[in-house]
Backbone atoms as SQL, in Angstrom:
CREATE TABLE atoms (id INTEGER PRIMARY KEY, chain TEXT, resi INTEGER, resn TEXT, atom TEXT, x REAL, y REAL, z REAL);
INSERT INTO atoms VALUES
  (1, 'A', 1, 'UNK', 'N', 0.835, -1.196, 0.000),
  (2, 'A', 1, 'UNK', 'CA', 0.000, 0.000, 0.000),
  (3, 'A', 1, 'UNK', 'C', 0.870, 1.246, 0.000),
  (4, 'A', 2, 'UNK', 'N', 0.376, 2.246, -0.660),
  (5, 'A', 2, 'UNK', 'CA', 1.079, 3.526, -0.685),
  (6, 'A', 2, 'UNK', 'C', 0.310, 4.519, 0.184),
  (7, 'A', 3, 'UNK', 'N', 1.034, 5.160, 1.053),
  (8, 'A', 3, 'UNK', 'CA', 0.429, 6.162, 1.917),
  (9, 'A', 3, 'UNK', 'C', 1.020, 7.517, 1.622),
  (10, 'A', 4, 'UNK', 'N', 0.206, 8.534, 1.764),
  (11, 'A', 4, 'UNK', 'CA', 0.693, 9.898, 1.681),
  (12, 'A', 4, 'UNK', 'C', 0.760, 10.439, 3.094),
  (13, 'A', 5, 'UNK', 'N', 1.795, 11.200, 3.369),
  (14, 'A', 5, 'UNK', 'CA', 1.976, 11.800, 4.686),
  (15, 'A', 5, 'UNK', 'C', 1.600, 13.265, 4.578),
  (16, 'A', 6, 'UNK', 'N', 0.710, 13.676, 5.473),
  (17, 'A', 6, 'UNK', 'CA', 0.240, 15.062, 5.494),
  (18, 'A', 6, 'UNK', 'C', 0.617, 15.671, 6.830),
  (19, 'A', 7, 'UNK', 'N', 1.320, 16.801, 6.794),
  (20, 'A', 7, 'UNK', 'CA', 1.638, 17.536, 8.017),
  (21, 'A', 7, 'UNK', 'C', 0.508, 18.510, 8.303),
  (22, 'A', 8, 'UNK', 'N', -0.007, 18.482, 9.516),
  (23, 'A', 8, 'UNK', 'CA', -1.013, 19.450, 9.946),
  (24, 'A', 8, 'UNK', 'C', -0.580, 20.008, 11.288),
  (25, 'A', 9, 'UNK', 'N', -1.090, 21.166, 11.609),
  (26, 'A', 9, 'UNK', 'CA', -0.761, 21.793, 12.878),
  (27, 'A', 9, 'UNK', 'C', -1.106, 23.260, 12.822),
  (28, 'A', 10, 'UNK', 'N', -0.832, 23.923, 13.924),
  (29, 'A', 10, 'UNK', 'CA', -1.100, 25.350, 14.020),
  (30, 'A', 10, 'UNK', 'C', -0.055, 26.174, 13.288),
  (31, 'A', 11, 'UNK', 'N', -0.349, 27.442, 13.098),
  (32, 'A', 11, 'UNK', 'CA', 0.555, 28.330, 12.376),
  (33, 'A', 11, 'UNK', 'C', 1.913, 28.452, 13.052),
  (34, 'A', 12, 'UNK', 'N', 1.965, 28.195, 14.364),
  (35, 'A', 12, 'UNK', 'CA', 3.239, 28.274, 15.079),
  (36, 'A', 12, 'UNK', 'C', 4.208, 27.168, 14.664),
  (37, 'A', 13, 'UNK', 'N', 3.717, 26.160, 13.971),
  (38, 'A', 13, 'UNK', 'CA', 4.567, 25.061, 13.499),
  (39, 'A', 13, 'UNK', 'C', 4.957, 25.230, 12.032),
  (40, 'A', 14, 'UNK', 'N', 4.650, 26.356, 11.432),
  (41, 'A', 14, 'UNK', 'CA', 4.890, 26.567, 10.000),
  (42, 'A', 14, 'UNK', 'C', 6.353, 26.465, 9.611),
  (43, 'A', 15, 'UNK', 'N', 7.234, 27.006, 10.425),
  (44, 'A', 15, 'UNK', 'CA', 8.654, 27.019, 10.073),
  (45, 'A', 15, 'UNK', 'C', 9.230, 25.599, 10.020),
  (46, 'A', 16, 'UNK', 'N', 8.979, 24.811, 11.027),
  (47, 'A', 16, 'UNK', 'CA', 9.503, 23.442, 11.036),
  (48, 'A', 16, 'UNK', 'C', 8.829, 22.593, 9.958),
  (49, 'A', 17, 'UNK', 'N', 7.544, 22.827, 9.717),
  (50, 'A', 17, 'UNK', 'CA', 6.835, 22.080, 8.675),
  (51, 'A', 17, 'UNK', 'C', 7.399, 22.409, 7.295),
  (52, 'A', 18, 'UNK', 'N', 7.740, 23.660, 7.060),
  (53, 'A', 18, 'UNK', 'CA', 8.349, 24.044, 5.778),
  (54, 'A', 18, 'UNK', 'C', 9.687, 23.343, 5.595),
  (55, 'A', 19, 'UNK', 'N', 10.479, 23.290, 6.652),
  (56, 'A', 19, 'UNK', 'CA', 11.773, 22.620, 6.593),
  (57, 'A', 19, 'UNK', 'C', 11.592, 21.136, 6.271),
  (58, 'A', 20, 'UNK', 'N', 10.660, 20.480, 6.965),
  (59, 'A', 20, 'UNK', 'CA', 10.425, 19.049, 6.738),
  (60, 'A', 20, 'UNK', 'C', 9.936, 18.799, 5.316),
  (61, 'A', 21, 'UNK', 'N', 9.007, 19.629, 4.843),
  (62, 'A', 21, 'UNK', 'CA', 8.446, 19.396, 3.509),
  (63, 'A', 21, 'UNK', 'C', 9.453, 19.687, 2.395),
  (64, 'A', 22, 'UNK', 'N', 10.432, 20.549, 2.656),
  (65, 'A', 22, 'UNK', 'CA', 11.490, 20.791, 1.663),
  (66, 'A', 22, 'UNK', 'C', 12.413, 19.591, 1.529),
  (67, 'A', 23, 'UNK', 'N', 12.587, 18.845, 2.606),
  (68, 'A', 23, 'UNK', 'CA', 13.528, 17.723, 2.627),
  (69, 'A', 23, 'UNK', 'C', 12.885, 16.375, 2.307),
  (70, 'A', 24, 'UNK', 'N', 11.568, 16.317, 2.288),
  (71, 'A', 24, 'UNK', 'CA', 10.862, 15.049, 2.090),
  (72, 'A', 24, 'UNK', 'C', 9.733, 15.238, 1.084),
  (73, 'A', 25, 'UNK', 'N', 8.952, 14.194, 0.906),
  (74, 'A', 25, 'UNK', 'CA', 7.832, 14.273, -0.040),
  (75, 'A', 25, 'UNK', 'C', 6.482, 14.356, 0.690),
  (76, 'A', 26, 'UNK', 'N', 6.469, 14.951, 1.878),
  (77, 'A', 26, 'UNK', 'CA', 5.206, 15.091, 2.605),
  (78, 'A', 26, 'UNK', 'C', 4.411, 16.270, 2.070),
  (79, 'A', 27, 'UNK', 'N', 3.130, 16.263, 2.361),
  (80, 'A', 27, 'UNK', 'CA', 2.241, 17.358, 1.980),
  (81, 'A', 27, 'UNK', 'C', 2.112, 18.275, 3.186),
  (82, 'A', 28, 'UNK', 'N', 2.487, 19.519, 3.033),
  (83, 'A', 28, 'UNK', 'CA', 2.481, 20.474, 4.141),
  (84, 'A', 28, 'UNK', 'C', 1.172, 21.270, 4.147),
  (85, 'A', 29, 'UNK', 'N', 0.302, 20.966, 5.108),
  (86, 'A', 29, 'UNK', 'CA', -0.954, 21.697, 5.265),
  (87, 'A', 29, 'UNK', 'C', -1.025, 22.376, 6.631),
  (88, 'A', 30, 'UNK', 'N', 0.133, 22.664, 7.204),
  (89, 'A', 30, 'UNK', 'CA', 0.197, 23.310, 8.510),
  (90, 'A', 30, 'UNK', 'C', -0.396, 24.711, 8.410),
  (91, 'A', 31, 'UNK', 'N', -1.275, 25.018, 9.353),
  (92, 'A', 31, 'UNK', 'CA', -1.896, 26.331, 9.408),
  (93, 'A', 31, 'UNK', 'C', -3.012, 26.548, 8.407),
  (94, 'A', 32, 'UNK', 'N', -3.452, 25.504, 7.729),
  (95, 'A', 32, 'UNK', 'CA', -4.448, 25.641, 6.666),
  (96, 'A', 32, 'UNK', 'C', -5.870, 25.284, 7.095),
  (97, 'A', 33, 'UNK', 'N', -6.047, 24.630, 8.256),
  (98, 'A', 33, 'UNK', 'CA', -7.354, 24.111, 8.638),
  (99, 'A', 33, 'UNK', 'C', -7.895, 24.761, 9.893),
  (100, 'A', 34, 'UNK', 'N', -9.206, 24.912, 9.924),
  (101, 'A', 34, 'UNK', 'CA', -9.884, 25.272, 11.168),
  (102, 'A', 34, 'UNK', 'C', -9.980, 24.006, 12.009),
  (103, 'A', 35, 'UNK', 'N', -10.384, 24.137, 13.239),
  (104, 'A', 35, 'UNK', 'CA', -10.533, 22.969, 14.110),
  (105, 'A', 35, 'UNK', 'C', -11.538, 21.980, 13.535),
  (106, 'A', 36, 'UNK', 'N', -12.645, 22.474, 13.022),
  (107, 'A', 36, 'UNK', 'CA', -13.665, 21.601, 12.435),
  (108, 'A', 36, 'UNK', 'C', -13.128, 20.857, 11.219),
  (109, 'A', 37, 'UNK', 'N', -12.375, 21.551, 10.380),
  (110, 'A', 37, 'UNK', 'CA', -11.793, 20.917, 9.192),
  (111, 'A', 37, 'UNK', 'C', -10.755, 19.865, 9.590),
  (112, 'A', 38, 'UNK', 'N', -9.992, 20.153, 10.635),
  (113, 'A', 38, 'UNK', 'CA', -9.004, 19.198, 11.116),
  (114, 'A', 38, 'UNK', 'C', -9.678, 17.909, 11.587),
  (115, 'A', 39, 'UNK', 'N', -10.773, 18.031, 12.309),
  (116, 'A', 39, 'UNK', 'CA', -11.502, 16.854, 12.786),
  (117, 'A', 39, 'UNK', 'C', -12.012, 16.030, 11.602),
  (118, 'A', 40, 'UNK', 'N', -12.509, 16.683, 10.565),
  (119, 'A', 40, 'UNK', 'CA', -12.947, 15.960, 9.360),
  (120, 'A', 40, 'UNK', 'C', -11.774, 15.242, 8.705),
  (121, 'A', 41, 'UNK', 'N', -10.612, 15.900, 8.631),
  (122, 'A', 41, 'UNK', 'CA', -9.429, 15.289, 8.048),
  (123, 'A', 41, 'UNK', 'C', -9.005, 14.054, 8.844),
  (124, 'A', 42, 'UNK', 'N', -9.092, 14.124, 10.169),
  (125, 'A', 42, 'UNK', 'CA', -8.758, 12.965, 11.001),
  (126, 'A', 42, 'UNK', 'C', -9.581, 11.748, 10.603),
  (127, 'A', 43, 'UNK', 'N', -10.840, 11.963, 10.342),
  (128, 'A', 43, 'UNK', 'CA', -11.726, 10.848, 10.019),
  (129, 'A', 43, 'UNK', 'C', -11.472, 10.261, 8.637),
  (130, 'A', 44, 'UNK', 'N', -10.673, 10.929, 7.816),
  (131, 'A', 44, 'UNK', 'CA', -10.330, 10.419, 6.492),
  (132, 'A', 44, 'UNK', 'C', -9.013, 9.643, 6.488),
  (133, 'A', 45, 'UNK', 'N', -8.239, 9.783, 7.572),
  (134, 'A', 45, 'UNK', 'CA', -6.917, 9.184, 7.614),
  (135, 'A', 45, 'UNK', 'C', -6.921, 7.742, 8.089),
  (136, 'A', 46, 'UNK', 'N', -5.748, 7.140, 8.027),
  (137, 'A', 46, 'UNK', 'CA', -5.555, 5.765, 8.483),
  (138, 'A', 46, 'UNK', 'C', -4.770, 5.722, 9.790),
  (139, 'A', 47, 'UNK', 'N', -3.737, 6.559, 9.884),
  (140, 'A', 47, 'UNK', 'CA', -2.875, 6.600, 11.064),
  (141, 'A', 47, 'UNK', 'C', -2.573, 8.062, 11.374),
  (142, 'A', 48, 'UNK', 'N', -2.616, 8.401, 12.659),
  (143, 'A', 48, 'UNK', 'CA', -2.290, 9.751, 13.106),
  (144, 'A', 48, 'UNK', 'C', -1.077, 9.653, 14.023),
  (145, 'A', 49, 'UNK', 'N', 0.028, 10.251, 13.621),
  (146, 'A', 49, 'UNK', 'CA', 1.258, 10.255, 14.413),
  (147, 'A', 49, 'UNK', 'C', 1.367, 11.621, 15.067),
  (148, 'A', 50, 'UNK', 'N', 1.516, 11.626, 16.390),
  (149, 'A', 50, 'UNK', 'CA', 1.416, 12.870, 17.121),
  (150, 'A', 50, 'UNK', 'C', 2.176, 12.820, 18.441),
  (151, 'A', 51, 'UNK', 'N', 2.618, 13.976, 18.925),
  (152, 'A', 51, 'UNK', 'CA', 3.063, 14.017, 20.312),
  (153, 'A', 51, 'UNK', 'C', 1.820, 14.036, 21.209),
  (154, 'A', 52, 'UNK', 'N', 2.013, 13.942, 22.489),
  (155, 'A', 52, 'UNK', 'CA', 0.900, 14.043, 23.441),
  (156, 'A', 52, 'UNK', 'C', 0.406, 15.489, 23.405),
  (157, 'A', 53, 'UNK', 'N', -0.707, 15.697, 22.706),
  (158, 'A', 53, 'UNK', 'CA', -1.169, 17.064, 22.448),
  (159, 'A', 53, 'UNK', 'C', -2.690, 17.104, 22.355),
  (160, 'A', 54, 'UNK', 'N', -3.229, 18.294, 22.207),
  (161, 'A', 54, 'UNK', 'CA', -4.668, 18.449, 22.028),
  (162, 'A', 54, 'UNK', 'C', -5.204, 17.669, 20.844),
  (163, 'A', 55, 'UNK', 'N', -4.545, 17.764, 19.663),
  (164, 'A', 55, 'UNK', 'CA', -5.019, 16.985, 18.520),
  (165, 'A', 55, 'UNK', 'C', -5.031, 15.480, 18.779),
  (166, 'A', 56, 'UNK', 'N', -4.094, 14.988, 19.593),
  (167, 'A', 56, 'UNK', 'CA', -4.101, 13.570, 19.927),
  (168, 'A', 56, 'UNK', 'C', -5.395, 13.203, 20.653),
  (169, 'A', 57, 'UNK', 'N', -5.810, 14.051, 21.572),
  (170, 'A', 57, 'UNK', 'CA', -7.034, 13.774, 22.321),
  (171, 'A', 57, 'UNK', 'C', -8.264, 13.841, 21.413),
  (172, 'A', 58, 'UNK', 'N', -8.248, 14.736, 20.441),
  (173, 'A', 58, 'UNK', 'CA', -9.337, 14.773, 19.457),
  (174, 'A', 58, 'UNK', 'C', -9.349, 13.500, 18.618),
  (175, 'A', 59, 'UNK', 'N', -8.174, 13.020, 18.268),
  (176, 'A', 59, 'UNK', 'CA', -8.084, 11.805, 17.455),
  (177, 'A', 59, 'UNK', 'C', -8.639, 10.599, 18.197),
  (178, 'A', 60, 'UNK', 'N', -8.561, 10.605, 19.511),
  (179, 'A', 60, 'UNK', 'CA', -9.109, 9.495, 20.294),
  (180, 'A', 60, 'UNK', 'C', -10.614, 9.349, 20.092),
  (181, 'A', 61, 'UNK', 'N', -11.268, 10.428, 19.670),
  (182, 'A', 61, 'UNK', 'CA', -12.715, 10.403, 19.436),
  (183, 'A', 61, 'UNK', 'C', -13.073, 9.864, 18.053),
  (184, 'A', 62, 'UNK', 'N', -12.065, 9.658, 17.209),
  (185, 'A', 62, 'UNK', 'CA', -12.319, 9.155, 15.861),
  (186, 'A', 62, 'UNK', 'C', -11.950, 7.676, 15.786),
  (187, 'A', 63, 'UNK', 'N', -12.074, 7.101, 14.617),
  (188, 'A', 63, 'UNK', 'CA', -11.726, 5.690, 14.411),
  (189, 'A', 63, 'UNK', 'C', -10.302, 5.502, 13.916),
  (190, 'A', 64, 'UNK', 'N', -9.533, 6.558, 13.873),
  (191, 'A', 64, 'UNK', 'CA', -8.173, 6.497, 13.331),
  (192, 'A', 64, 'UNK', 'C', -7.229, 5.811, 14.326),
  (193, 'A', 65, 'UNK', 'N', -6.257, 5.094, 13.807),
  (194, 'A', 65, 'UNK', 'CA', -5.214, 4.514, 14.655),
  (195, 'A', 65, 'UNK', 'C', -4.242, 5.628, 15.028),
  (196, 'A', 66, 'UNK', 'N', -3.760, 5.598, 16.253),
  (197, 'A', 66, 'UNK', 'CA', -2.906, 6.666, 16.763),
  (198, 'A', 66, 'UNK', 'C', -1.566, 6.093, 17.195),
  (199, 'A', 67, 'UNK', 'N', -0.494, 6.788, 16.783),
  (200, 'A', 67, 'UNK', 'CA', 0.831, 6.527, 17.305),
  (201, 'A', 67, 'UNK', 'C', 1.211, 7.810, 18.036),
  (202, 'A', 68, 'UNK', 'N', 1.330, 7.724, 19.355),
  (203, 'A', 68, 'UNK', 'CA', 1.600, 8.916, 20.160),
  (204, 'A', 68, 'UNK', 'C', 2.890, 8.738, 20.942),
  (205, 'A', 69, 'UNK', 'N', 3.530, 9.867, 21.190),
  (206, 'A', 69, 'UNK', 'CA', 4.755, 9.849, 21.967),
  (207, 'A', 69, 'UNK', 'C', 4.722, 11.006, 22.948),
  (208, 'A', 70, 'UNK', 'N', 5.065, 10.697, 24.181),
  (209, 'A', 70, 'UNK', 'CA', 5.169, 11.723, 25.210),
  (210, 'A', 70, 'UNK', 'C', 6.504, 12.438, 25.026),
  (211, 'A', 71, 'UNK', 'N', 6.450, 13.744, 24.873),
  (212, 'A', 71, 'UNK', 'CA', 7.675, 14.533, 24.718),
  (213, 'A', 71, 'UNK', 'C', 7.982, 15.194, 26.051),
  (214, 'A', 72, 'UNK', 'N', 9.136, 14.878, 26.582),
  (215, 'A', 72, 'UNK', 'CA', 9.544, 15.445, 27.880),
  (216, 'A', 72, 'UNK', 'C', 10.477, 16.596, 27.702);
């Protein structure tokens, strides 16, 4: 199976997302979605990779598989 990786997040993550998307083939959609749009996007995905964050808790309400990591 082929998967596409999409970066999402708040506008404060734009700089790091730009750096990552320049070096890889991910789709950078950081700062592009409202909260409601983000929740809809979660329900379209297969896997959500995230730090322990607010979006992770929102993902728990969907059917998406989650890979989470606690950042200390």
